[in-house]
Coordinates of C-alpha atoms in Angstrom, one line a residue:
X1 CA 176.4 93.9 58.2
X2 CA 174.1 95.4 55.4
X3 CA 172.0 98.6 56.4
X4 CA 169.1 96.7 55.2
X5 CA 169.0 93.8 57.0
X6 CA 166.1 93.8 59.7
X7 CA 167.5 94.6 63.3
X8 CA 167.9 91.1 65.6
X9 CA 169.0 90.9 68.8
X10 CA 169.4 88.4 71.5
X11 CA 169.6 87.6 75.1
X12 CA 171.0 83.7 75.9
X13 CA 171.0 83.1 79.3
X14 CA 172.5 79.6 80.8
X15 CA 169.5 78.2 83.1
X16 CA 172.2 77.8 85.9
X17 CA 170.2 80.0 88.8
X18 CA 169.1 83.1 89.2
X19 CA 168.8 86.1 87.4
X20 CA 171.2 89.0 88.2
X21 CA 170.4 92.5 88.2
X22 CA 173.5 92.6 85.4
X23 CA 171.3 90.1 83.1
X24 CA 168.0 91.4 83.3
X25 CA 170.1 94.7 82.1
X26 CA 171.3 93.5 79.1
X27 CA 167.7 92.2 78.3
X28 CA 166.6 95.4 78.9
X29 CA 169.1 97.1 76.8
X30 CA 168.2 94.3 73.8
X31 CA 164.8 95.2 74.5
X32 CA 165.1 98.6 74.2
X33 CA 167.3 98.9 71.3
X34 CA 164.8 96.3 68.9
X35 CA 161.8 98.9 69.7
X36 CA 163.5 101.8 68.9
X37 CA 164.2 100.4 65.7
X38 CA 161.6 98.2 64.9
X39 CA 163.6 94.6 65.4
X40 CA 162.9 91.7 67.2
X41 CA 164.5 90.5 70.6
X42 CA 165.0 86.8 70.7
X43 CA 165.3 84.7 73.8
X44 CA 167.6 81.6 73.1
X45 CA 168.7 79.3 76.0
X46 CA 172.4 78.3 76.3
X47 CA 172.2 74.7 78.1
X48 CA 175.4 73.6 76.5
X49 CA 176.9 72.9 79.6
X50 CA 174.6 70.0 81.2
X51 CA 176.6 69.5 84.4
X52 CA 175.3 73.2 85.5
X53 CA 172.0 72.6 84.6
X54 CA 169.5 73.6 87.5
X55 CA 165.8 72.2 87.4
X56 CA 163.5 75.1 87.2
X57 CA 166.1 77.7 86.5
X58 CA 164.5 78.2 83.0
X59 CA 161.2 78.6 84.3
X60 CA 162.2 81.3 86.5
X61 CA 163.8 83.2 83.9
X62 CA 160.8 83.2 81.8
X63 CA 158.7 84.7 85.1
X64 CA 161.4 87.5 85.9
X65 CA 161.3 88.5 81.9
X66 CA 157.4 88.5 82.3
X67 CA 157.3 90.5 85.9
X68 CA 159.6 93.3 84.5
X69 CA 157.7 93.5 81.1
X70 CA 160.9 92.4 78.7
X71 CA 159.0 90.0 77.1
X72 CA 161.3 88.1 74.0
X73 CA 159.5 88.0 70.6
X74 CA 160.9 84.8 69.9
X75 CA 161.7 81.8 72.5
X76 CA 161.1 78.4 73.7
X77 CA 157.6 79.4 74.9
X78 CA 156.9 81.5 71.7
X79 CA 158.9 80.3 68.7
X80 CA 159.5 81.1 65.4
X81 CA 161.1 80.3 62.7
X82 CA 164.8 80.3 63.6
X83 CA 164.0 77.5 66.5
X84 CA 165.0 75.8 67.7
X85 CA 165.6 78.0 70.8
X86 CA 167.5 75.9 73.1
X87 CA 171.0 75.0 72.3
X88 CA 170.9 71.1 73.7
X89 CA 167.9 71.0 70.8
X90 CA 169.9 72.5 68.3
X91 CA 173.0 69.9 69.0
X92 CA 170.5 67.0 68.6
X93 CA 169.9 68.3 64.7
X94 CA 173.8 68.2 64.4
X95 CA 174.4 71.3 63.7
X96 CA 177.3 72.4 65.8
X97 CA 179.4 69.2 64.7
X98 CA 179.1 70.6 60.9
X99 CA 180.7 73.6 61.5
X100 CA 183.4 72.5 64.3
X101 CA 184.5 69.4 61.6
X102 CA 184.2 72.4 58.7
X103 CA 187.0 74.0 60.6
X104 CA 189.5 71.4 61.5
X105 CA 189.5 70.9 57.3
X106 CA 190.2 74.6 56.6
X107 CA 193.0 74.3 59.4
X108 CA 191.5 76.5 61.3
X109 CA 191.0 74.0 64.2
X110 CA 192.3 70.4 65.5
X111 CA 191.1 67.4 67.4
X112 CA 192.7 67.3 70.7
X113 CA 192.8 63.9 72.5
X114 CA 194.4 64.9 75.5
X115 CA 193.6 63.2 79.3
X116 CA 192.7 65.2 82.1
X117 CA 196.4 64.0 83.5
X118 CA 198.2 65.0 80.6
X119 CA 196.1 68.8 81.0
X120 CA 197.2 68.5 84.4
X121 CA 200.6 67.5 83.7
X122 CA 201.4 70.5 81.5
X123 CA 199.9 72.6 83.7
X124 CA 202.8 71.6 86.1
X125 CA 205.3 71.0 83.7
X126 CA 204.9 74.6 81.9
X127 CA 204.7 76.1 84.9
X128 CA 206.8 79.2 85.8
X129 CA 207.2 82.1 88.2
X130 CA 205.8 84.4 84.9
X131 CA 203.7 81.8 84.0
X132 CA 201.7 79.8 87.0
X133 CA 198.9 78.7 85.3
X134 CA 199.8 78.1 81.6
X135 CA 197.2 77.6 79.1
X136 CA 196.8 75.1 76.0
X137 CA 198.2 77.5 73.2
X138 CA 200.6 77.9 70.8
X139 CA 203.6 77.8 72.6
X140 CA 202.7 73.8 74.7
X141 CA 200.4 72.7 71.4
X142 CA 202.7 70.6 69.9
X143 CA 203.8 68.9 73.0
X144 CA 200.5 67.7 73.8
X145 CA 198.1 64.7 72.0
X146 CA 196.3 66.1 69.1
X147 CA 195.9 66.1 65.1
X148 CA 199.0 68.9 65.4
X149 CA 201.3 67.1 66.7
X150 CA 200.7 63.7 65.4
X151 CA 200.7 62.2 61.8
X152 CA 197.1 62.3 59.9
X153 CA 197.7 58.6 60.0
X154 CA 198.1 58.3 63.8
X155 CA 195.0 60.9 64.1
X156 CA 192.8 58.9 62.4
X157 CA 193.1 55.7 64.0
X158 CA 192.4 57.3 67.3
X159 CA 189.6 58.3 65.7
X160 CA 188.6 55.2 64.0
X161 CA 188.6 53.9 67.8
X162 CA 186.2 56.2 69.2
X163 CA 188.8 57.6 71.6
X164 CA 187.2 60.9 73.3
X165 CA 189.0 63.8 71.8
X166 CA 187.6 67.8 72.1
X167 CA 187.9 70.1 68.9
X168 CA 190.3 73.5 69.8
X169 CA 190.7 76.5 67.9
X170 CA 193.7 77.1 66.5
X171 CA 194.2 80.7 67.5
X172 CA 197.1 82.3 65.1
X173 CA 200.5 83.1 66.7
X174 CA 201.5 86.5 65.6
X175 CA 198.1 88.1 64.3
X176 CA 196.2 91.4 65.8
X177 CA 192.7 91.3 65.8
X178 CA 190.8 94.1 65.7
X179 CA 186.9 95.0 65.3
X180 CA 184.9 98.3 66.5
X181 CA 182.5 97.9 70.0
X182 CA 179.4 100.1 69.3
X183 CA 180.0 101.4 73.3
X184 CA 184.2 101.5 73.1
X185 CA 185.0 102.3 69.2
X186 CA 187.8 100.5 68.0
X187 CA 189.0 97.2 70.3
X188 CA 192.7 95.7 69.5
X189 CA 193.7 92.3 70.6
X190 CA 197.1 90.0 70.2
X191 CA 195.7 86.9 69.2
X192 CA 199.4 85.1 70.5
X193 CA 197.8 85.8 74.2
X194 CA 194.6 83.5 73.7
X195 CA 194.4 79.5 74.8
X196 CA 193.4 77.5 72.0
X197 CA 189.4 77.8 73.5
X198 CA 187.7 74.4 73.3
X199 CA 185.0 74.9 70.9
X200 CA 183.4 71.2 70.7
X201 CA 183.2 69.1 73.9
X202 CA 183.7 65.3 74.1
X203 CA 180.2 64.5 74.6
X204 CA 179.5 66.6 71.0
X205 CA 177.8 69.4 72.7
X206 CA 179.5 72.5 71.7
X207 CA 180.7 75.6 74.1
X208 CA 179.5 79.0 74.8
X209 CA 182.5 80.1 71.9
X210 CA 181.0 77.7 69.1
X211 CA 177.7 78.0 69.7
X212 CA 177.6 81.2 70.1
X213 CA 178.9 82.3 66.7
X214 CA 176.8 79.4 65.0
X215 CA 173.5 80.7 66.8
X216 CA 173.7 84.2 65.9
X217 CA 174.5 83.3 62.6
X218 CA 171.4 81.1 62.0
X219 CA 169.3 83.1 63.8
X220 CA 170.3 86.0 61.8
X221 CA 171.4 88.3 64.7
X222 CA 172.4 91.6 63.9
X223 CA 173.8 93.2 67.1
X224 CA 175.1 91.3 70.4
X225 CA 175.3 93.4 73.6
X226 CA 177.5 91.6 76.4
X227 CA 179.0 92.1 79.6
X228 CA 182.4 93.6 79.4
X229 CA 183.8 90.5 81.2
X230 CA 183.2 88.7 77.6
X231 CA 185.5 91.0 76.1
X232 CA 188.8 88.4 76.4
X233 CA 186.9 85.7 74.6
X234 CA 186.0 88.7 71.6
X235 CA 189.1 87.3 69.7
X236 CA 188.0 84.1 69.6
X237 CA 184.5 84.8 68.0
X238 CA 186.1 87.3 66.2
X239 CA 187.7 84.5 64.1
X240 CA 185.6 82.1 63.9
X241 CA 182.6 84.7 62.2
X242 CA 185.9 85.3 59.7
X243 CA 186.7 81.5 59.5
X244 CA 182.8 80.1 58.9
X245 CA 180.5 83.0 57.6
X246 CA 182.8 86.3 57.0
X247 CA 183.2 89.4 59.1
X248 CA 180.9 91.5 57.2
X249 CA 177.8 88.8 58.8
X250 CA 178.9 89.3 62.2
X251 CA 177.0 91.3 64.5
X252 CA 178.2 94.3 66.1
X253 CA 178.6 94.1 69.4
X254 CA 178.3 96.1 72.5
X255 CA 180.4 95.4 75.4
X256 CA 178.4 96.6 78.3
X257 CA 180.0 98.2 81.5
X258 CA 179.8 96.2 84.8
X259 CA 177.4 96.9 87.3
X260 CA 179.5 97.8 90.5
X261 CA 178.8 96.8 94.3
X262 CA 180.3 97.7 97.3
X263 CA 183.7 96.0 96.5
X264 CA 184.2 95.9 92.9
X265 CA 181.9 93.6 90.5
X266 CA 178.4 93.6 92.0
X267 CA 178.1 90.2 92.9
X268 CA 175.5 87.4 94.6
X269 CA 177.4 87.5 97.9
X270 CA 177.0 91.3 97.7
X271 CA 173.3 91.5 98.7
X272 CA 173.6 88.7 101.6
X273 CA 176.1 90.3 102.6
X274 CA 174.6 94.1 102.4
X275 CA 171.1 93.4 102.9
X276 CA 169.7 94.5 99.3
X277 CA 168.4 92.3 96.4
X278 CA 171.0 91.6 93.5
X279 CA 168.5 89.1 91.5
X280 CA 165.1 90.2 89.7
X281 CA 162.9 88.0 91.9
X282 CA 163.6 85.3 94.8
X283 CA 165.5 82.3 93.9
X284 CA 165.8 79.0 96.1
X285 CA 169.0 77.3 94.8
X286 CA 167.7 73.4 94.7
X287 CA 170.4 71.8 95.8
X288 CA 171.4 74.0 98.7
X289 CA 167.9 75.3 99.4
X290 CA 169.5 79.1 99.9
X291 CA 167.6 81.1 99.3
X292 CA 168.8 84.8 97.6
X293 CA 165.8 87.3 97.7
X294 CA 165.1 89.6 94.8
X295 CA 163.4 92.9 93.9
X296 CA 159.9 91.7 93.6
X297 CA 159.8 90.2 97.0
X298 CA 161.6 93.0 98.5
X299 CA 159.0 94.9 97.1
X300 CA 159.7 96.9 93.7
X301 CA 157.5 97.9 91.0
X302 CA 158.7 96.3 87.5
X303 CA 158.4 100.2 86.2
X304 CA 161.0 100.9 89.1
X305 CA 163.1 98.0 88.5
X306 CA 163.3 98.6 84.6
X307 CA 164.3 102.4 85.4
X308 CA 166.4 102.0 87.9
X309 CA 168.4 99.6 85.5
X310 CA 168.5 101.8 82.6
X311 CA 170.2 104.2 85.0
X312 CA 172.8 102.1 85.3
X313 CA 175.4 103.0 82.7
X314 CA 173.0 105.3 81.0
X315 CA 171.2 108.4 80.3
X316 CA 169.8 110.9 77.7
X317 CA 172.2 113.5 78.2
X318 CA 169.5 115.6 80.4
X319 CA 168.7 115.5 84.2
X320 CA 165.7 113.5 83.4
X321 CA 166.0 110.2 85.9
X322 CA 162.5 109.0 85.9
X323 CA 161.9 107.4 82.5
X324 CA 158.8 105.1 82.0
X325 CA 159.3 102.2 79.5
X326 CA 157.6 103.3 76.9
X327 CA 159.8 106.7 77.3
X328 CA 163.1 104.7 77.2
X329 CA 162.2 103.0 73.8
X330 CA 162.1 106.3 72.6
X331 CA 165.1 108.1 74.2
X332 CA 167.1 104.8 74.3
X333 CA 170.6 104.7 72.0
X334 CA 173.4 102.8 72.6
X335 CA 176.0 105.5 72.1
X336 CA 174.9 106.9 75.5
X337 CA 175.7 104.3 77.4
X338 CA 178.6 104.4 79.5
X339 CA 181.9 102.2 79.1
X340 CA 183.3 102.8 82.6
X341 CA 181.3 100.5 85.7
X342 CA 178.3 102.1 87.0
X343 CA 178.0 101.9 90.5
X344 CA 174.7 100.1 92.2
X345 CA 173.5 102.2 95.1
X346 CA 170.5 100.8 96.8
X347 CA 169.2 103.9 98.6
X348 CA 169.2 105.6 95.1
X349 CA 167.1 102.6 93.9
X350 CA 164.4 102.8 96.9
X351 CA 164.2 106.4 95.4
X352 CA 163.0 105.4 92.4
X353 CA 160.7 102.6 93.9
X354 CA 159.1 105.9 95.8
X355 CA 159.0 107.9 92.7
X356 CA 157.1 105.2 90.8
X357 CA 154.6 104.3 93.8
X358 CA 153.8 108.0 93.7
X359 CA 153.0 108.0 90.2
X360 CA 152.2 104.6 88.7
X361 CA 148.3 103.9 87.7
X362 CA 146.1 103.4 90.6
X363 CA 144.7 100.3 89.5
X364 CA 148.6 99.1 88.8
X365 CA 149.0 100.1 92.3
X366 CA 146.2 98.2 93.5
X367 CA 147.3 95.2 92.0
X368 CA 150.9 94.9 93.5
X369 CA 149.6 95.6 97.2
X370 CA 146.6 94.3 97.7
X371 CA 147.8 90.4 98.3
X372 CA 149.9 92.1 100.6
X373 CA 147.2 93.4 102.3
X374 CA 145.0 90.5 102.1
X375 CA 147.7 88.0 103.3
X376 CA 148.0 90.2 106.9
X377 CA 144.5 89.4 107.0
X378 CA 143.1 92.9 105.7
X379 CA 139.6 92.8 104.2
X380 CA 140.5 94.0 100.7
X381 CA 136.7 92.6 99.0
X382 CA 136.1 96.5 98.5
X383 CA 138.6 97.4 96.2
X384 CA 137.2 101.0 95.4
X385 CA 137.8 101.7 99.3
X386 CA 141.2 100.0 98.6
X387 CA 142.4 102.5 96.0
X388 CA 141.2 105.4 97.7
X389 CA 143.3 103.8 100.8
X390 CA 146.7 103.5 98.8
X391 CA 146.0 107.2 97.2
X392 CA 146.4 108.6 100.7
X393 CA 149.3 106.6 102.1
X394 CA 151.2 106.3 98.3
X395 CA 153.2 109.2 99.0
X396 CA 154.6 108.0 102.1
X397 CA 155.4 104.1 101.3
X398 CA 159.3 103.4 99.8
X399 CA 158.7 99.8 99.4
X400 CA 155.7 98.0 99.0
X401 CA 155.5 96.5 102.3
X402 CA 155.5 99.9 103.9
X403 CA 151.3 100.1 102.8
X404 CA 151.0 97.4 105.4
X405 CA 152.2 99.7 108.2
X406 CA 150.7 102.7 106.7
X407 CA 147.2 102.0 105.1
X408 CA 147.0 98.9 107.9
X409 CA 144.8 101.1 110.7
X410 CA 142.4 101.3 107.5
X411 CA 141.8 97.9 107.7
X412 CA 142.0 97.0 111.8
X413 CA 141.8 98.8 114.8
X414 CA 144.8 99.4 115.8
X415 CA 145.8 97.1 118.8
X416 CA 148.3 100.0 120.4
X417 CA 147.4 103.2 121.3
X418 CA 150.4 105.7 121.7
X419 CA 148.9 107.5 125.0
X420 CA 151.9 108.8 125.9
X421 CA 152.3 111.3 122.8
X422 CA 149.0 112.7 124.2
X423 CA 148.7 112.4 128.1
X424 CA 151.3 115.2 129.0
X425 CA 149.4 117.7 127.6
X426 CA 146.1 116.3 128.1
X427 CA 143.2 118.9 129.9
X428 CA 139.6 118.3 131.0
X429 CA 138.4 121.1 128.0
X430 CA 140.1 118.2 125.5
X431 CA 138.2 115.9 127.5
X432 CA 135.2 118.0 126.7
X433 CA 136.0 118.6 123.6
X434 CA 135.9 114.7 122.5
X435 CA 132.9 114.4 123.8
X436 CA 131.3 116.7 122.2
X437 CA 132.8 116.0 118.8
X438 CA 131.6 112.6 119.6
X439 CA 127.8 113.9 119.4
X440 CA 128.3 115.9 117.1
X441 CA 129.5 113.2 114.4
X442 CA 127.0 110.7 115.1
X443 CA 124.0 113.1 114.3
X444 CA 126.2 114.2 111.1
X445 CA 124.9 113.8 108.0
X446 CA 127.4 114.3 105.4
X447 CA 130.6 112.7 106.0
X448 CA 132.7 114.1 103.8
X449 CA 136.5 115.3 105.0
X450 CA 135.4 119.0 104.8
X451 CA 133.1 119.1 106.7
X452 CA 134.1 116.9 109.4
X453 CA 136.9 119.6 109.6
X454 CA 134.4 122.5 109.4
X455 CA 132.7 121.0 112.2
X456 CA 135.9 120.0 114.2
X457 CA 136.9 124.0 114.2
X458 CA 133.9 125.1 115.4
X459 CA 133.4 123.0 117.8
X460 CA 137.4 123.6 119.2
X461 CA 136.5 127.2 119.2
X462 CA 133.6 126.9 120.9
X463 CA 135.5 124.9 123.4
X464 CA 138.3 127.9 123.7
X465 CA 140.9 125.7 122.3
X466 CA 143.0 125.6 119.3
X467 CA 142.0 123.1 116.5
X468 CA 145.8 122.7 116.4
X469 CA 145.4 121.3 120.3
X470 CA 143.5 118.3 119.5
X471 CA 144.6 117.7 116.1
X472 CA 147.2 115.3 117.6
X473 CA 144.9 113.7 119.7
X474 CA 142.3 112.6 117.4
X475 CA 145.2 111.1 115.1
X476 CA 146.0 108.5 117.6
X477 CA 142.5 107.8 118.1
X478 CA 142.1 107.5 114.9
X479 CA 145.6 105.7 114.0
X480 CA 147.4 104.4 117.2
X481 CA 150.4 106.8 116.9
X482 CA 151.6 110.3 115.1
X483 CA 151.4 109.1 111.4
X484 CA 149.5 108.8 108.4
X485 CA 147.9 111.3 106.1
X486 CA 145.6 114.3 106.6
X487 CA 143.3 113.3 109.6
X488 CA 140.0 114.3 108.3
X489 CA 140.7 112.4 104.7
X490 CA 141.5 109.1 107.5
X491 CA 137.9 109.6 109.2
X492 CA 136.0 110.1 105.7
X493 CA 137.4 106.6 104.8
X494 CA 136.8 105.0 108.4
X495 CA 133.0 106.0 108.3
X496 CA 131.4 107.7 110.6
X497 CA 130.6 104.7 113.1
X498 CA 133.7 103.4 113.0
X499 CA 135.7 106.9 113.9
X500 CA 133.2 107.7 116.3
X501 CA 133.3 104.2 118.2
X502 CA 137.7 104.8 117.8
X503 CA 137.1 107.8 119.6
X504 CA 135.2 106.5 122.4
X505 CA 137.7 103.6 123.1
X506 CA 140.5 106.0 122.9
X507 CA 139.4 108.4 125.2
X508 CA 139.4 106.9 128.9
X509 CA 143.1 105.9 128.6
X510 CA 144.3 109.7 127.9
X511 CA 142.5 110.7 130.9

């Protein structure tokens, strides 16, 4: 790859379901890395495989990219001029044929005709106590149907008959293959240990290997950043970028670490099984109608979810963990990312989800809770009382369903009122004392939090008690229980006739 070409990069995902935490990390780390150096990040759809194909699965993709604010410079919704950007398109224009006949004429690759029995009958034929699942390579080639082991003339009849035949790569016996990961430096393979990889399918629709390589190519793509688990099927593109376009156009690639759960790979099963999200937002599987929750529903902020993902299998080299997105760009490079599996802790990522709640804008804020709000039936028409709501009660939310519990008595009376926290220590000078304050905040003029304290304390001295003594009281008056943030700040939002008539209602059940 020349210095000078313009940096490209690419996430393909297969519309199959929905959208790991491991995927929307690579498009974050494609994101990243074309900011920092001014390139573009391309979004190209890898339907090749039609029998996997799920109805709305592309859709979805498009609205996780959007929530988490990855948004592809190029893609089916936004193209441009390397379209087009699904890959069942991009077989219709013939394209994929071209290249896969190109090869079987350089000898690089042959026509296999071969029945699923005859698969299945070497599988059992070649099969050994070293060897139970043998693969189509170059040690059972020549036994099987194909334009190897039979004559050109014999080839091209079956051909000349339409019989269905798949094109195979014909991966060299005794060759090592060898390129440089940007994440694990220099990567060695024996190309005798690779299956012959189907690269063109019966029906003329090409697979991932193929299509791949063609892609990037056309597309111009200058660096690929993968999963780790691709790194078997690196020989395989390996040769064909030398066989169809030449080593020095292919990308380089990045080989990310995995993303660990509980028991090795973080996986699907993982977060039914453990109670936490693994995808970016909820996804109902059509044809079972399961349905696997995500981070947005569970109640993330896309600046948490974005963070929390860098984290995984990277840093700057400092003890800086929160990192907004606009910071990553800036600090991101791929030589600090990690090539051993990073481990996915969830209590570690409802950390950051605080972190962000306490900081993100207000009006961001705002935005993400008050549905929530509204859809528990919370009058959320004044939205300036709203923000001031979710400035008190930010610091103590983890998730975003936790403002419903904490900002809630904001918004309703509450229903329960935790007597019992109050009733053992409960005296006829608190009695007193509530009844006082009572008449004293009706005739107040300024309700601000200050002086509604002010007046509290002089009042409780007056009264010979401790303002500490009925602090607790008027909280669950106020609130229902022994939460919530600084009681006067509660009672300046409340207004003064709604504290005054919670304190009247509250008051006969502590006596």
């Amino acid at each position: 790859m020349t210095a000078t070409r313009k940096v490209r990069v690419r996430f393909a995902p297969s519309p199959t379901g929905g959208l790991h935490l491991g995927g929307v990390r690579t498009v974050l780390y494609n994101y990243l890395f074309a900011r920092r150096h001014g390139g573009d990040f391309v979004l190209r759809i890898e339907d090749t495989d039609q029998s996997r194909y799920v109805p709305g699965a592309e859709e979805y993709i498009f609205s996780c990219l959007a929530w988490a604010g990855l948004e592809p410079d190029e893609s089916p919704l936004k193209p441009g001029a390397y379209g087009p950007y699904r890959q069942s398109e991009r077989k219709a224009a013939g394209l994929y044929q071209e290249y896969a006949d190109q090869l079987v004429r350089d000898g690089y690759a042959y026509y296999a005709f071969d029945t699923p029995e005859e698969l299945e009958k070497m599988r059992e034929q070649f099969r050994t106590e070293d060897n139970p699942s043998p693969q189509y390579d170059h040690n059972v080639r020549m036994e099987m149907r194909n334009s190897l082991s039979l004559s050109v003339e014999e080839t091209n009849v079956l051909l000349a008959k339409g019989i269905p035949y798949v094109v195979r790569i014909r991966m060299p016996e005794k060759e090592t293959i060898t390129f440089t990961d940007m994440i694990r430096g220099e990567v060695s393979f024996d190309a005798g240990l690779s299956d012959d990889k189907v690269l063109l399918k019966a029906d003329g629709m090409p697979t991932y290997h193929l299509a791949v390589v063609v892609d990037d190519h056309l597309m111009e793509i200058t660096h690929a950043f993968r999963g780790e688990e691709w790194l078997p099927s690196a020989p395989v593109h390996v040769l064909l970028w030398k066989y169809l376009f030449g080593l020095d156009k292919m990308p380089q690639w990045a080989h990310l670490p995995l993303i660990l759960g509980p028991q090795g790979k973080l996986s699907k099963r993982d977060g039914a099984k453990y109670g936490f999200p693994v995808f970016a937002m909820n996804w109902t599987d059509p044809r079972s109608n399961e349905l696997t929750e995500g981070f947005r529903e569970k109640g993330f902020l896309p600046e948490a979810f974005t963070n929390l993902l860098a984290m995984l299998g990277w840093n700057d080299g400092t003890e800086q963990e929160l990192f907004s997105l606009e910071e990553l760009t800036e600090k991101f490079s791929i030589d600090r990312v990690h090539n051993g599996g990073a481990r996915f802790d969830y209590e570690k990522a409802k950390w950051f989800n605080h972190e962000w709640i306490k900081r993100v804008d207000i009006n961001k804020l705002q935005e993400a809770v008050s549905p929530l709000l509204a859809e528990h039936g919370f009058d959320v028409s004044d939205q300036h009382r709203v923000a001031k709501v979710l400035g008190l009660v930010r610091d103590r939310c983890t998730l975003l369903p936790d403002f419903i519990e904490q900002a809630g008595f904001f918004f309703q009376r509450p229903a329960n009122i935790d007597a019992a926290a109050v009733k053992p220590k409960w005296s006829e000078a608190k009695n007193l004392f509530f009844t006082e304050l009572i008449r004293n905040y009706e005739l107040a003029t300024l309700w601000k939090a200050g002086e509604l304290e002010n007046n509290f304390k002089e009042i409780a001295a007056a009264n010979q008690l401790k303002p500490g003594d009925v602090l607790l009281p008027f909280r669950v008056m106020l609130v229902g229980g022994k939460f919530g943030p600084q009681v006067f700040d509660i009672a300046e939002v409340l207004g003064k006739e709604e504290t005054v008539r919670r304190i009247q209602q509250a008051l006969p059940l502590f006596n």
